[in-house]
Tab-separated table of C-alpha atoms in Angstrom:
chain	number	residue	atom	x	y	z
A	1	MET	CA	-6.849	33.522	-39.393
A	2	ASP	CA	-3.972	34.973	-41.399
A	3	PHE	CA	-3.556	34.940	-45.191
A	4	ALA	CA	-1.161	31.920	-45.156
A	5	ASP	CA	-3.614	29.777	-43.175
A	6	SER	CA	-6.574	30.656	-45.386
A	7	THR	CA	-4.510	29.985	-48.524
A	8	ALA	CA	-3.432	26.590	-47.185
A	9	ILE	CA	-6.999	25.632	-46.324
A	10	GLY	CA	-8.227	26.773	-49.732
A	11	LEU	CA	-5.506	24.810	-51.495
A	12	ALA	CA	-6.315	21.702	-49.450
A	13	CYS	CA	-9.988	21.969	-50.410
A	14	VAL	CA	-9.120	22.335	-54.115
A	15	LEU	CA	-6.756	19.340	-54.001
A	16	THR	CA	-9.374	17.246	-52.190
A	17	LEU	CA	-11.964	18.135	-54.827
A	18	ILE	CA	-9.533	17.270	-57.632
A	19	CYS	CA	-8.787	13.897	-55.982
A	20	ILE	CA	-12.493	13.106	-55.638
A	21	LEU	CA	-13.248	14.076	-59.246
A	22	SER	CA	-10.224	12.156	-60.551
A	23	TYR	CA	-11.289	9.130	-58.532
A	24	LYS	CA	-14.837	9.272	-59.883
A	25	MET	CA	-13.631	9.781	-63.463
A	26	SER	CA	-11.226	6.872	-63.242
A	27	TRP	CA	-14.081	4.598	-62.199
A	28	LYS	CA	-16.108	5.794	-65.175
A	29	GLY	CA	-13.366	4.701	-67.530
A	30	SER	CA	-14.244	1.901	-69.930
A	31	LYS	CA	-12.344	-0.828	-68.089
A	32	TYR	CA	-14.367	-0.213	-64.889
A	33	ARG	CA	-17.771	-0.414	-66.507
A	34	THR	CA	-17.877	-4.132	-65.789
A	35	PHE	CA	-16.944	-3.760	-62.115
A	36	PRO	CA	-19.210	-5.938	-59.921
A	37	PRO	CA	-22.567	-4.379	-58.971
A	38	GLY	CA	-23.397	-3.204	-55.490
A	39	PRO	CA	-25.429	-0.762	-53.413
A	40	ARG	CA	-25.215	2.895	-54.365
A	41	PRO	CA	-22.575	4.657	-52.249
A	42	LEU	CA	-22.964	8.033	-50.585
A	43	PRO	CA	-20.272	10.710	-50.965
A	44	LEU	CA	-17.260	10.226	-48.689
A	45	ILE	CA	-18.774	7.465	-46.496
A	46	GLY	CA	-19.593	5.031	-49.314
A	47	ASN	CA	-21.842	2.245	-47.996
A	48	LEU	CA	-20.953	2.631	-44.334
A	49	HIS	CA	-24.501	3.752	-43.559
A	50	ILE	CA	-25.942	0.328	-44.425
A	51	MET	CA	-23.267	-1.788	-42.711
A	52	ASN	CA	-23.756	-3.630	-39.439
A	53	MET	CA	-20.504	-2.313	-37.967
A	54	LYS	CA	-20.483	-4.895	-35.160
A	55	LYS	CA	-21.180	-7.900	-37.387
A	56	PRO	CA	-20.510	-6.765	-40.981
A	57	TYR	CA	-20.722	-10.314	-42.355
A	58	LEU	CA	-24.482	-10.255	-41.682
A	59	THR	CA	-24.853	-7.247	-44.003
A	60	LEU	CA	-22.700	-8.934	-46.661
A	61	LEU	CA	-24.800	-12.114	-46.508
A	62	GLU	CA	-27.940	-10.043	-47.115
A	63	LEU	CA	-26.348	-8.089	-49.954
A	64	SER	CA	-25.272	-11.327	-51.665
A	65	LYS	CA	-28.948	-12.303	-51.927
A	66	LYS	CA	-29.655	-9.126	-53.894
A	67	TYR	CA	-26.486	-8.660	-55.949
A	68	GLY	CA	-25.306	-12.233	-56.474
A	69	PRO	CA	-22.091	-14.130	-55.743
A	70	VAL	CA	-19.728	-11.347	-56.916
A	71	PHE	CA	-20.630	-7.863	-55.760
A	72	SER	CA	-18.999	-4.659	-54.591
A	73	ILE	CA	-19.274	-2.377	-51.589
A	74	GLN	CA	-17.607	0.935	-50.955
A	75	MET	CA	-16.046	1.667	-47.569
A	76	GLY	CA	-15.385	5.383	-47.468
A	77	MET	CA	-13.707	6.128	-50.793
A	78	LYS	CA	-12.340	2.605	-51.312
A	79	LYS	CA	-14.170	0.038	-53.402
A	80	ALA	CA	-14.025	-3.615	-52.383
A	81	VAL	CA	-15.290	-6.870	-53.879
A	82	VAL	CA	-17.125	-9.586	-51.953
A	83	LEU	CA	-17.175	-13.230	-53.082
A	84	ALA	CA	-20.107	-15.345	-51.871
A	85	GLY	CA	-20.979	-19.034	-52.127
A	86	TYR	CA	-18.777	-22.106	-52.418
A	87	GLU	CA	-18.363	-22.205	-56.194
A	88	THR	CA	-17.358	-18.532	-56.419
A	89	VAL	CA	-14.947	-18.565	-53.474
A	90	LYS	CA	-13.351	-21.801	-54.668
A	91	ASP	CA	-12.977	-20.462	-58.210
A	92	ALA	CA	-11.242	-17.331	-56.935
A	93	LEU	CA	-8.970	-18.842	-54.285
A	94	ILE	CA	-8.015	-22.048	-56.095
A	95	ASN	CA	-8.510	-21.582	-59.843
A	96	HIS	CA	-7.339	-17.931	-59.726
A	97	ALA	CA	-4.987	-18.372	-56.781
A	98	GLU	CA	-2.290	-16.044	-58.081
A	99	GLU	CA	-4.616	-13.183	-58.933
A	100	PHE	CA	-6.457	-13.301	-55.584
A	101	GLY	CA	-3.486	-14.420	-53.503
A	102	GLU	CA	-2.266	-11.181	-51.930
A	103	ARG	CA	-3.113	-10.133	-48.394
A	104	ALA	CA	-4.976	-6.814	-48.236
A	105	ARG	CA	-3.078	-3.861	-46.826
A	106	ILE	CA	-5.424	-2.888	-44.010
A	107	PRO	CA	-4.286	0.093	-41.878
A	108	ILE	CA	-4.547	-1.631	-38.484
A	109	PHE	CA	-2.743	-4.741	-39.799
A	110	GLN	CA	-0.035	-2.605	-41.387
A	111	LYS	CA	0.495	-0.893	-38.042
A	112	MET	CA	0.614	-4.232	-36.213
A	113	ASP	CA	3.130	-6.137	-38.356
A	114	LYS	CA	4.417	-3.479	-40.798
A	115	GLY	CA	4.392	-6.006	-43.648
A	116	ASN	CA	6.500	-8.546	-41.728
A	117	GLY	CA	5.647	-12.012	-40.515
A	118	LEU	CA	3.495	-14.697	-42.082
A	119	ILE	CA	-0.222	-13.978	-41.946
A	120	LEU	CA	-0.287	-10.341	-43.039
A	121	SER	CA	2.750	-10.146	-45.348
A	122	ASN	CA	3.022	-10.335	-49.137
A	123	GLY	CA	5.454	-11.100	-51.940
A	124	GLU	CA	8.762	-12.845	-51.399
A	125	ASN	CA	8.710	-12.169	-47.652
A	126	TRP	CA	5.487	-14.141	-47.320
A	127	LYS	CA	6.740	-16.975	-49.540
A	128	VAL	CA	9.987	-17.370	-47.571
A	129	MET	CA	8.305	-17.163	-44.155
A	130	ARG	CA	5.518	-19.576	-45.103
A	131	ARG	CA	7.915	-22.132	-46.605
A	132	PHE	CA	10.214	-21.915	-43.575
A	133	THR	CA	7.326	-22.104	-41.104
A	134	ILE	CA	5.618	-25.122	-42.672
A	135	THR	CA	8.941	-26.991	-42.948
A	136	THR	CA	9.855	-26.191	-39.339
A	137	LEU	CA	6.420	-27.141	-38.001
A	138	ARG	CA	6.713	-30.478	-39.812
A	139	ASP	CA	10.198	-30.992	-38.389
A	140	PHE	CA	8.726	-30.479	-34.923
A	141	GLY	CA	6.107	-33.109	-35.623
A	142	MET	CA	3.055	-31.365	-37.093
A	143	GLY	CA	0.873	-34.158	-38.406
A	144	LYS	CA	3.039	-36.829	-36.734
A	145	SER	CA	2.923	-38.795	-33.490
A	146	THR	CA	5.547	-36.560	-31.870
A	147	ILE	CA	3.237	-33.542	-31.803
A	148	GLU	CA	0.240	-35.755	-31.016
A	149	ASP	CA	2.005	-36.821	-27.815
A	150	LYS	CA	2.163	-33.130	-26.804
A	151	VAL	CA	-1.525	-32.694	-27.680
A	152	ILE	CA	-2.484	-35.719	-25.580
A	153	GLU	CA	-0.324	-34.576	-22.665
A	154	GLU	CA	-1.834	-31.081	-22.715
A	155	CYS	CA	-5.315	-32.551	-22.947
A	156	SER	CA	-4.624	-34.540	-19.750
A	157	PHE	CA	-3.791	-31.279	-17.919
A	158	LEU	CA	-7.068	-29.782	-19.133
A	159	ILE	CA	-9.012	-32.854	-17.966
A	160	GLU	CA	-7.451	-32.466	-14.507
A	161	HIS	CA	-8.466	-28.798	-14.460
A	162	PHE	CA	-12.069	-29.562	-15.472
A	163	ASP	CA	-12.204	-32.354	-12.900
A	164	SER	CA	-11.093	-29.964	-10.133
A	165	PHE	CA	-14.480	-28.195	-10.265
A	166	LYS	CA	-16.230	-31.418	-9.139
A	167	GLY	CA	-19.202	-30.770	-11.406
A	168	GLN	CA	-19.690	-27.169	-10.284
A	169	PRO	CA	-20.222	-24.458	-12.955
A	170	PHE	CA	-17.205	-22.610	-14.352
A	171	GLU	CA	-16.314	-20.320	-17.252
A	172	ASN	CA	-13.875	-21.953	-19.663
A	173	THR	CA	-12.570	-19.185	-21.968
A	174	MET	CA	-9.135	-18.564	-20.465
A	175	VAL	CA	-8.312	-22.177	-19.609
A	176	MET	CA	-9.270	-23.340	-23.129
A	177	ASN	CA	-7.067	-20.601	-24.568
A	178	ALA	CA	-4.222	-21.600	-22.241
A	179	SER	CA	-4.469	-25.299	-23.056
A	180	ILE	CA	-4.440	-24.867	-26.838
A	181	ALA	CA	-1.831	-22.092	-26.639
A	182	ASN	CA	0.499	-24.415	-24.721
A	183	ILE	CA	0.762	-26.687	-27.755
A	184	ILE	CA	1.980	-23.923	-30.053
A	185	VAL	CA	4.139	-22.560	-27.202
A	186	ALA	CA	5.820	-25.970	-26.975
A	187	ILE	CA	6.777	-25.617	-30.651
A	188	LEU	CA	7.694	-21.924	-30.542
A	189	LEU	CA	9.519	-21.810	-27.210
A	190	GLY	CA	10.159	-25.448	-26.282
A	191	GLN	CA	8.238	-25.269	-22.982
A	192	ARG	CA	4.757	-25.196	-21.436
A	193	TYR	CA	3.147	-22.850	-18.917
A	194	ASP	CA	1.014	-23.622	-15.893
A	195	TYR	CA	-2.571	-22.401	-16.314
A	196	GLN	CA	-2.093	-20.058	-13.362
A	197	ASP	CA	1.209	-18.567	-14.535
A	198	PRO	CA	0.691	-14.753	-14.387
A	199	THR	CA	2.899	-14.015	-17.426
A	200	PHE	CA	1.070	-16.620	-19.493
A	201	MET	CA	-2.326	-15.339	-18.363
A	202	ARG	CA	-1.316	-11.806	-19.292
A	203	LEU	CA	-0.231	-12.849	-22.799
A	204	LEU	CA	-3.489	-14.737	-23.334
A	205	SER	CA	-5.567	-11.788	-22.145
A	206	LEU	CA	-3.729	-9.462	-24.574
A	207	VAL	CA	-4.451	-11.769	-27.526
A	208	ASN	CA	-8.042	-12.242	-26.388
A	209	GLU	CA	-8.629	-8.506	-26.105
A	210	ASN	CA	-7.078	-7.817	-29.505
A	211	ILE	CA	-9.223	-10.420	-31.261
A	212	ARG	CA	-12.305	-8.834	-29.748
A	213	LEU	CA	-11.258	-5.234	-30.519
A	214	LEU	CA	-10.254	-5.995	-34.130
A	215	GLY	CA	-13.965	-6.460	-34.811
A	216	SER	CA	-15.030	-3.242	-33.088
A	217	PRO	CA	-16.748	-0.385	-34.965
A	218	MET	CA	-13.955	2.045	-34.033
A	219	VAL	CA	-11.292	-0.155	-35.650
A	220	SER	CA	-13.485	-0.587	-38.741
A	221	LEU	CA	-13.762	3.201	-39.008
A	222	TYR	CA	-10.010	3.593	-38.513
A	223	ASN	CA	-9.393	1.148	-41.381
A	224	VAL	CA	-11.645	3.236	-43.641
A	225	PHE	CA	-10.410	6.629	-42.419
A	226	PRO	CA	-6.870	6.100	-41.073
A	227	PHE	CA	-6.414	9.861	-40.595
A	228	ILE	CA	-8.522	9.530	-37.402
A	229	GLY	CA	-5.685	7.504	-35.883
A	230	PHE	CA	-4.767	10.365	-33.556
A	231	LEU	CA	-8.080	9.917	-31.706
A	232	PRO	CA	-8.264	7.642	-28.646
A	233	GLY	CA	-9.947	4.298	-29.234
A	234	SER	CA	-9.686	0.554	-29.728
A	235	HIS	CA	-7.029	0.880	-32.456
A	236	LYS	CA	-4.627	2.422	-29.949
A	237	THR	CA	-5.347	-0.304	-27.373
A	238	ILE	CA	-4.577	-2.962	-29.985
A	239	LEU	CA	-1.221	-1.406	-30.861
A	240	LYS	CA	-0.306	-1.031	-27.173
A	241	ASN	CA	-1.152	-4.711	-26.608
A	242	VAL	CA	0.918	-5.743	-29.650
A	243	GLU	CA	3.914	-3.860	-28.290
A	244	GLU	CA	3.613	-5.672	-24.946
A	245	LEU	CA	3.447	-9.030	-26.748
A	246	LEU	CA	6.474	-8.141	-28.855
A	247	SER	CA	8.407	-7.097	-25.752
A	248	PHE	CA	7.828	-10.562	-24.253
A	249	ILE	CA	8.919	-12.268	-27.498
A	250	ARG	CA	12.045	-10.086	-27.722
A	251	ASN	CA	13.107	-11.065	-24.214
A	252	THR	CA	12.390	-14.716	-24.989
A	253	PHE	CA	14.464	-14.948	-28.152
A	254	VAL	CA	17.337	-13.063	-26.513
A	255	GLU	CA	17.356	-15.851	-23.914
A	256	HIS	CA	17.293	-18.437	-26.696
A	257	LEU	CA	20.123	-16.692	-28.503
A	258	GLY	CA	22.276	-16.938	-25.385
A	259	GLN	CA	21.622	-20.690	-25.155
A	260	LEU	CA	21.609	-21.497	-28.873
A	261	ASP	CA	23.156	-24.830	-29.826
A	262	ALA	CA	23.105	-25.353	-33.598
A	263	ASN	CA	23.184	-29.134	-33.052
A	264	ASP	CA	20.300	-29.172	-30.586
A	265	LYS	CA	17.517	-26.927	-31.819
A	266	ARG	CA	14.624	-27.343	-29.396
A	267	SER	CA	12.113	-24.805	-30.697
A	268	TYR	CA	10.933	-22.779	-33.684
A	269	ILE	CA	12.844	-19.771	-32.332
A	270	ASP	CA	16.050	-21.832	-32.125
A	271	VAL	CA	15.677	-22.889	-35.770
A	272	PHE	CA	14.963	-19.305	-36.880
A	273	LEU	CA	17.963	-17.918	-34.973
A	274	ALA	CA	20.230	-20.639	-36.420
A	275	LYS	CA	19.013	-19.743	-39.923
A	276	GLN	CA	19.590	-16.067	-39.143
A	277	LYS	CA	23.149	-16.847	-38.136
A	278	GLU	CA	23.724	-18.817	-41.365
A	279	GLU	CA	22.496	-15.899	-43.479
A	280	MET	CA	24.256	-13.178	-41.506
A	281	SER	CA	26.359	-12.162	-44.509
A	282	THR	CA	23.495	-12.495	-47.020
A	283	PRO	CA	22.217	-9.105	-48.167
A	284	ASP	CA	18.436	-8.636	-47.965
A	285	THR	CA	17.905	-11.790	-45.874
A	286	TYR	CA	14.361	-12.321	-44.630
A	287	PHE	CA	15.604	-13.908	-41.422
A	288	HIS	CA	15.757	-10.705	-39.430
A	289	ASN	CA	14.394	-9.884	-35.985
A	290	LYS	CA	11.326	-8.020	-37.258
A	291	ASN	CA	10.171	-11.129	-39.101
A	292	LEU	CA	10.903	-13.330	-36.094
A	293	LEU	CA	8.840	-11.095	-33.812
A	294	ALA	CA	5.933	-10.956	-36.247
A	295	VAL	CA	5.890	-14.669	-37.125
A	296	VAL	CA	6.026	-15.795	-33.477
A	297	ARG	CA	3.195	-13.410	-32.598
A	298	ASN	CA	1.198	-14.584	-35.644
A	299	LEU	CA	1.591	-18.250	-34.738
A	300	PHE	CA	0.880	-17.690	-31.047
A	301	SER	CA	-2.350	-15.798	-31.767
A	302	ALA	CA	-3.611	-17.898	-34.673
A	303	GLY	CA	-2.543	-21.184	-33.076
A	304	MET	CA	-4.633	-20.450	-30.021
A	305	GLU	CA	-7.708	-18.454	-30.955
A	306	THR	CA	-9.578	-20.408	-33.628
A	307	THR	CA	-9.097	-23.895	-32.152
A	308	SER	CA	-9.934	-22.941	-28.560
A	309	THR	CA	-13.001	-20.993	-29.721
A	310	THR	CA	-14.179	-23.950	-31.818
A	311	LEU	CA	-13.861	-26.280	-28.820
A	312	ARG	CA	-15.801	-23.842	-26.636
A	313	TRP	CA	-18.560	-23.889	-29.250
A	314	GLY	CA	-18.370	-27.684	-29.221
A	315	PHE	CA	-18.993	-28.058	-25.478
A	316	LEU	CA	-21.752	-25.420	-25.630
A	317	LEU	CA	-23.471	-27.313	-28.450
A	318	MET	CA	-23.199	-30.594	-26.547
A	319	MET	CA	-25.015	-28.947	-23.628
A	320	LYS	CA	-27.624	-27.557	-26.037
A	321	TYR	CA	-28.095	-30.914	-27.778
A	322	PRO	CA	-27.608	-33.688	-25.186
A	323	GLY	CA	-28.893	-36.288	-27.655
A	324	VAL	CA	-25.929	-35.583	-29.948
A	325	GLN	CA	-23.554	-35.719	-26.977
A	326	LYS	CA	-24.972	-39.125	-25.972
A	327	LYS	CA	-24.480	-40.542	-29.494
A	328	VAL	CA	-20.852	-39.319	-29.562
A	329	GLN	CA	-20.207	-40.954	-26.175
A	330	GLU	CA	-21.814	-44.198	-27.322
A	331	GLU	CA	-19.453	-44.283	-30.316
A	332	ILE	CA	-16.491	-43.496	-28.048
A	333	GLU	CA	-17.425	-46.408	-25.767
A	334	ARG	CA	-17.915	-48.758	-28.709
A	335	VAL	CA	-14.657	-47.901	-30.497
A	336	LEU	CA	-12.296	-46.744	-27.739
A	337	GLY	CA	-13.639	-47.962	-24.429
A	338	SER	CA	-11.184	-46.421	-21.975
A	339	ALA	CA	-8.305	-46.212	-24.484
A	340	GLN	CA	-6.702	-42.877	-25.310
A	341	ALA	CA	-8.212	-41.112	-28.320
A	342	LYS	CA	-5.779	-40.570	-31.196
A	343	TYR	CA	-6.241	-38.759	-34.467
A	344	GLU	CA	-6.160	-42.027	-36.445
A	345	HIS	CA	-9.330	-43.150	-34.607
A	346	ARG	CA	-11.425	-40.632	-36.555
A	347	LYS	CA	-11.496	-43.129	-39.450
A	348	THR	CA	-13.477	-45.580	-37.319
A	349	MET	CA	-15.589	-42.918	-35.566
A	350	PRO	CA	-17.693	-41.368	-38.357
A	351	TYR	CA	-20.343	-39.830	-36.092
A	352	THR	CA	-17.813	-38.098	-33.839
A	353	ASP	CA	-15.919	-36.878	-36.913
A	354	ALA	CA	-19.166	-35.560	-38.419
A	355	VAL	CA	-20.066	-33.742	-35.189
A	356	ILE	CA	-16.654	-32.038	-35.044
A	357	HIS	CA	-16.979	-30.937	-38.690
A	358	GLU	CA	-20.472	-29.621	-38.003
A	359	ILE	CA	-19.220	-27.693	-34.960
A	360	GLN	CA	-16.667	-26.010	-37.208
A	361	ARG	CA	-19.247	-25.299	-39.900
A	362	PHE	CA	-21.920	-24.012	-37.536
A	363	SER	CA	-19.589	-21.896	-35.378
A	364	ASN	CA	-18.319	-20.077	-38.483
A	365	ILE	CA	-15.261	-18.786	-36.582
A	366	LEU	CA	-13.860	-16.474	-39.269
A	367	PRO	CA	-16.941	-15.443	-41.295
A	368	MET	CA	-15.166	-12.949	-43.560
A	369	SER	CA	-11.856	-14.812	-43.727
A	370	LEU	CA	-8.782	-12.592	-43.644
A	371	PRO	CA	-9.011	-9.904	-46.353
A	372	HIS	CA	-7.365	-10.600	-49.710
A	373	GLU	CA	-6.201	-8.221	-52.418
A	374	THR	CA	-5.836	-8.704	-56.155
A	375	ALA	CA	-2.208	-9.084	-57.202
A	376	SER	CA	-2.994	-8.029	-60.769
A	377	ASP	CA	-5.892	-6.918	-62.962
A	378	VAL	CA	-8.271	-9.850	-63.380
A	379	ILE	CA	-11.422	-10.658	-65.331
A	380	PHE	CA	-13.490	-12.824	-62.980
A	381	LYS	CA	-17.006	-14.103	-63.696
A	382	GLY	CA	-17.263	-11.486	-66.443
A	383	TYR	CA	-16.286	-8.576	-64.190
A	384	PHE	CA	-13.126	-6.509	-64.357
A	385	ILE	CA	-11.394	-6.251	-60.954
A	386	PRO	CA	-8.293	-4.025	-60.965
A	387	LYS	CA	-5.026	-4.751	-59.221
A	388	GLY	CA	-4.970	-3.708	-55.566
A	389	THR	CA	-8.711	-4.205	-54.977
A	390	LEU	CA	-9.630	-5.401	-51.495
A	391	VAL	CA	-11.422	-8.762	-51.745
A	392	THR	CA	-13.486	-10.465	-49.029
A	393	PRO	CA	-14.012	-14.226	-49.475
A	394	LEU	CA	-17.218	-14.524	-47.434
A	395	LEU	CA	-16.553	-17.865	-45.718
A	396	ALA	CA	-19.880	-17.576	-43.863
A	397	SER	CA	-21.643	-17.861	-47.223
A	398	VAL	CA	-19.616	-20.990	-48.051
A	399	LEU	CA	-20.297	-22.746	-44.739
A	400	GLN	CA	-23.978	-21.810	-45.032
A	401	ASP	CA	-24.345	-22.534	-48.735
A	402	GLU	CA	-27.763	-24.181	-49.005
A	403	ARG	CA	-26.750	-25.954	-52.212
A	404	HIS	CA	-24.284	-27.988	-50.145
A	405	PHE	CA	-25.816	-28.050	-46.659
A	406	GLU	CA	-29.421	-29.130	-46.203
A	407	LYS	CA	-30.029	-27.095	-43.036
A	408	PRO	CA	-27.403	-24.331	-43.184
A	409	LYS	CA	-28.676	-22.306	-40.202
A	410	GLN	CA	-29.079	-25.321	-37.899
A	411	PHE	CA	-26.627	-27.545	-36.025
A	412	TYR	CA	-27.077	-30.772	-37.973
A	413	PRO	CA	-24.246	-33.372	-37.862
A	414	GLU	CA	-25.998	-35.356	-40.605
A	415	HIS	CA	-24.571	-32.821	-43.059
A	416	PHE	CA	-21.421	-34.969	-42.897
A	417	LEU	CA	-22.995	-38.451	-42.886
A	418	ASP	CA	-24.341	-40.526	-45.746
A	419	SER	CA	-27.521	-42.622	-45.564
A	420	GLU	CA	-25.573	-45.530	-44.055
A	421	GLY	CA	-23.902	-43.462	-41.331
A	422	ARG	CA	-20.495	-43.223	-43.005
A	423	PHE	CA	-18.544	-39.974	-42.891
A	424	LEU	CA	-19.327	-37.795	-45.903
A	425	LYS	CA	-16.714	-35.336	-47.085
A	426	LYS	CA	-18.092	-31.990	-48.253
A	427	ASP	CA	-16.131	-29.795	-50.656
A	428	ALA	CA	-17.857	-26.705	-49.252
A	429	PHE	CA	-16.366	-27.369	-45.807
A	430	MET	CA	-13.843	-24.542	-45.917
A	431	PRO	CA	-13.241	-23.203	-42.363
A	432	PHE	CA	-9.475	-22.980	-42.966
A	433	SER	CA	-9.969	-21.010	-46.209
A	434	ALA	CA	-8.333	-22.391	-49.386
A	435	GLY	CA	-5.670	-21.825	-51.991
A	436	ARG	CA	-2.373	-20.054	-51.397
A	437	ARG	CA	-3.515	-18.509	-48.129
A	438	VAL	CA	-4.991	-21.646	-46.568
A	439	CYS	CA	-4.218	-21.892	-42.837
A	440	ALA	CA	-0.639	-23.130	-42.340
A	441	GLY	CA	-1.653	-24.902	-39.112
A	442	GLU	CA	-4.663	-26.771	-40.516
A	443	THR	CA	-3.195	-30.233	-39.881
A	444	LEU	CA	-2.366	-29.411	-36.260
A	445	ALA	CA	-5.773	-27.792	-35.675
A	446	ARG	CA	-7.620	-30.847	-36.998
A	447	MET	CA	-5.625	-33.113	-34.688
A	448	GLU	CA	-6.198	-30.857	-31.671
A	449	LEU	CA	-9.943	-30.682	-32.297
A	450	PHE	CA	-10.369	-34.444	-32.555
A	451	VAL	CA	-8.145	-35.410	-29.610
A	452	PHE	CA	-9.462	-32.719	-27.240
A	453	PHE	CA	-13.137	-33.092	-28.129
A	454	THR	CA	-13.138	-36.889	-28.029
A	455	SER	CA	-11.014	-37.155	-24.855
A	456	LEU	CA	-13.142	-34.653	-22.939
A	457	LEU	CA	-16.418	-36.281	-23.946
A	458	GLN	CA	-14.932	-39.624	-22.945
A	459	LYS	CA	-14.336	-38.267	-19.414
A	460	PHE	CA	-17.244	-35.854	-18.875
A	461	ASN	CA	-20.896	-35.156	-19.493
A	462	PHE	CA	-21.351	-31.475	-20.302
A	463	CYS	CA	-24.573	-30.004	-18.977
A	464	LEU	CA	-26.305	-26.757	-18.110
A	465	ALA	CA	-25.475	-24.900	-14.921
A	466	PRO	CA	-28.189	-25.144	-12.234
A	467	GLY	CA	-31.021	-22.706	-12.899
A	468	VAL	CA	-30.193	-22.358	-16.615
A	469	THR	CA	-32.962	-23.699	-18.848
A	470	ASP	CA	-31.660	-22.776	-22.288
A	471	LEU	CA	-28.531	-21.557	-24.073
A	472	ASP	CA	-28.112	-18.638	-26.456
A	473	LEU	CA	-26.286	-19.653	-29.633
A	474	THR	CA	-25.958	-16.073	-30.885
A	475	PRO	CA	-22.244	-15.407	-31.476
A	476	ALA	CA	-20.522	-12.608	-29.589
A	477	GLU	CA	-18.917	-9.659	-31.372
A	478	GLY	CA	-15.302	-9.666	-32.463
A	479	PHE	CA	-12.963	-10.340	-35.358
A	480	THR	CA	-13.839	-14.004	-34.848
A	481	THR	CA	-17.257	-15.264	-33.698
A	482	PRO	CA	-16.909	-16.728	-30.190
A	483	PRO	CA	-19.938	-17.916	-28.235
A	484	MET	CA	-21.528	-15.581	-25.712
A	485	PRO	CA	-20.017	-15.853	-22.195
A	486	HIS	CA	-21.524	-18.870	-20.448
A	487	MET	CA	-20.966	-21.327	-17.616
A	488	ILE	CA	-20.450	-25.036	-18.164
A	489	CYS	CA	-20.717	-28.048	-15.878
A	490	ALA	CA	-18.347	-30.970	-16.557
A	491	ILE	CA	-19.713	-34.006	-14.704
A	492	ALA	CA	-17.232	-36.878	-14.453
A	493	ARG	CA	-18.536	-40.036	-16.149
A	494	SER	CA	-18.397	-43.247	-14.188
């Protein structure tokens, strides 16, 4: 090693030591003395040694029992705040919406969307994209009968597919993804795909793999120590998959651009491209191709994953609890007979509505929500939380809050029924998050869940595959919490 190399290494060590000491001293300053409590961190790794890296929400739930509803953890050198329980999460996301309203700048997310799009962006970009997206989704019928017709039509294709197995066992992950994805595809692209279409299947598999890998230990480590990005691992697979998805979207909107008719906008992409054309001479417009790519990918992924996973949990739970399934079907027969289920029917079907809500609560699809970040310094519950602090609203703790749900760890539809069997709204039912960052597609998701669940239980009995005596309700690993792989039998009802 020559003198220059040894000098460089020595200087790097000194600078690192200065950074660590400065960091520690800054946290000893008076304004940080009221930072939320938490487990004692180790040098460099923080609290990584106590985290369940495959299911970190389980560790956070345990820590909340010891440290209370507002506590801190340290991931590597970065401190973060966790919010637990309904009252605390609601207070932060609704009553302090501005202060807790930013999306955290997580390394893997920054690499994926680079601050563009809807879900992972901030500031004016996020405001413009969210406003445009919600308006456009409403124009294409979100929450209205026009989109419900598409939901019903897609549900009929799924019923045909289930019926084709003639009661034999099958695995339903990809077809559920395809069916729900087709509804958002109809809005985004103005078309639908056959369940066997190889391009469609490839896109779904890319999204599916990314959702799973985003919850992997390697990606969690990369987010804490981004300098390990040069190593092979799940983070590189995710970025490769994103690029393939973006390539498909690029080719699609180029086609749309060639066919664009400003007087006949048939899809979200058409509307975006028309707006882009309008603002061509506007400096600093947000209607550029990078935002289009990111928003379409955001909507495609988010519009598919959570709803299809919830429905898969629903059919699994009906197999696990046939008595609940029978009561839902009795209500369907009493209220609908053979008529087509529509979203408006939920008002006269309290038990079915309660079961769907309980499926969402129990399945706990996004236990840690998407990470937030403080937009400014804030005093919250007596603690000082500085600007730029990563914040985790622990939705699992809200959906399992024993002050609001009698049997939080069990599947218990009566959580959403009063003593006379009427539907009971629960404030702590927060699967779509809340406040400024509440899911933009909540209305569509609610409609999809009711129409699909009710229509499929109207047509089929869901039961265990031959030879299976029990079902494991332990969630699989991933960024979301899907059920473990399983086979289902859909027996046509006479």
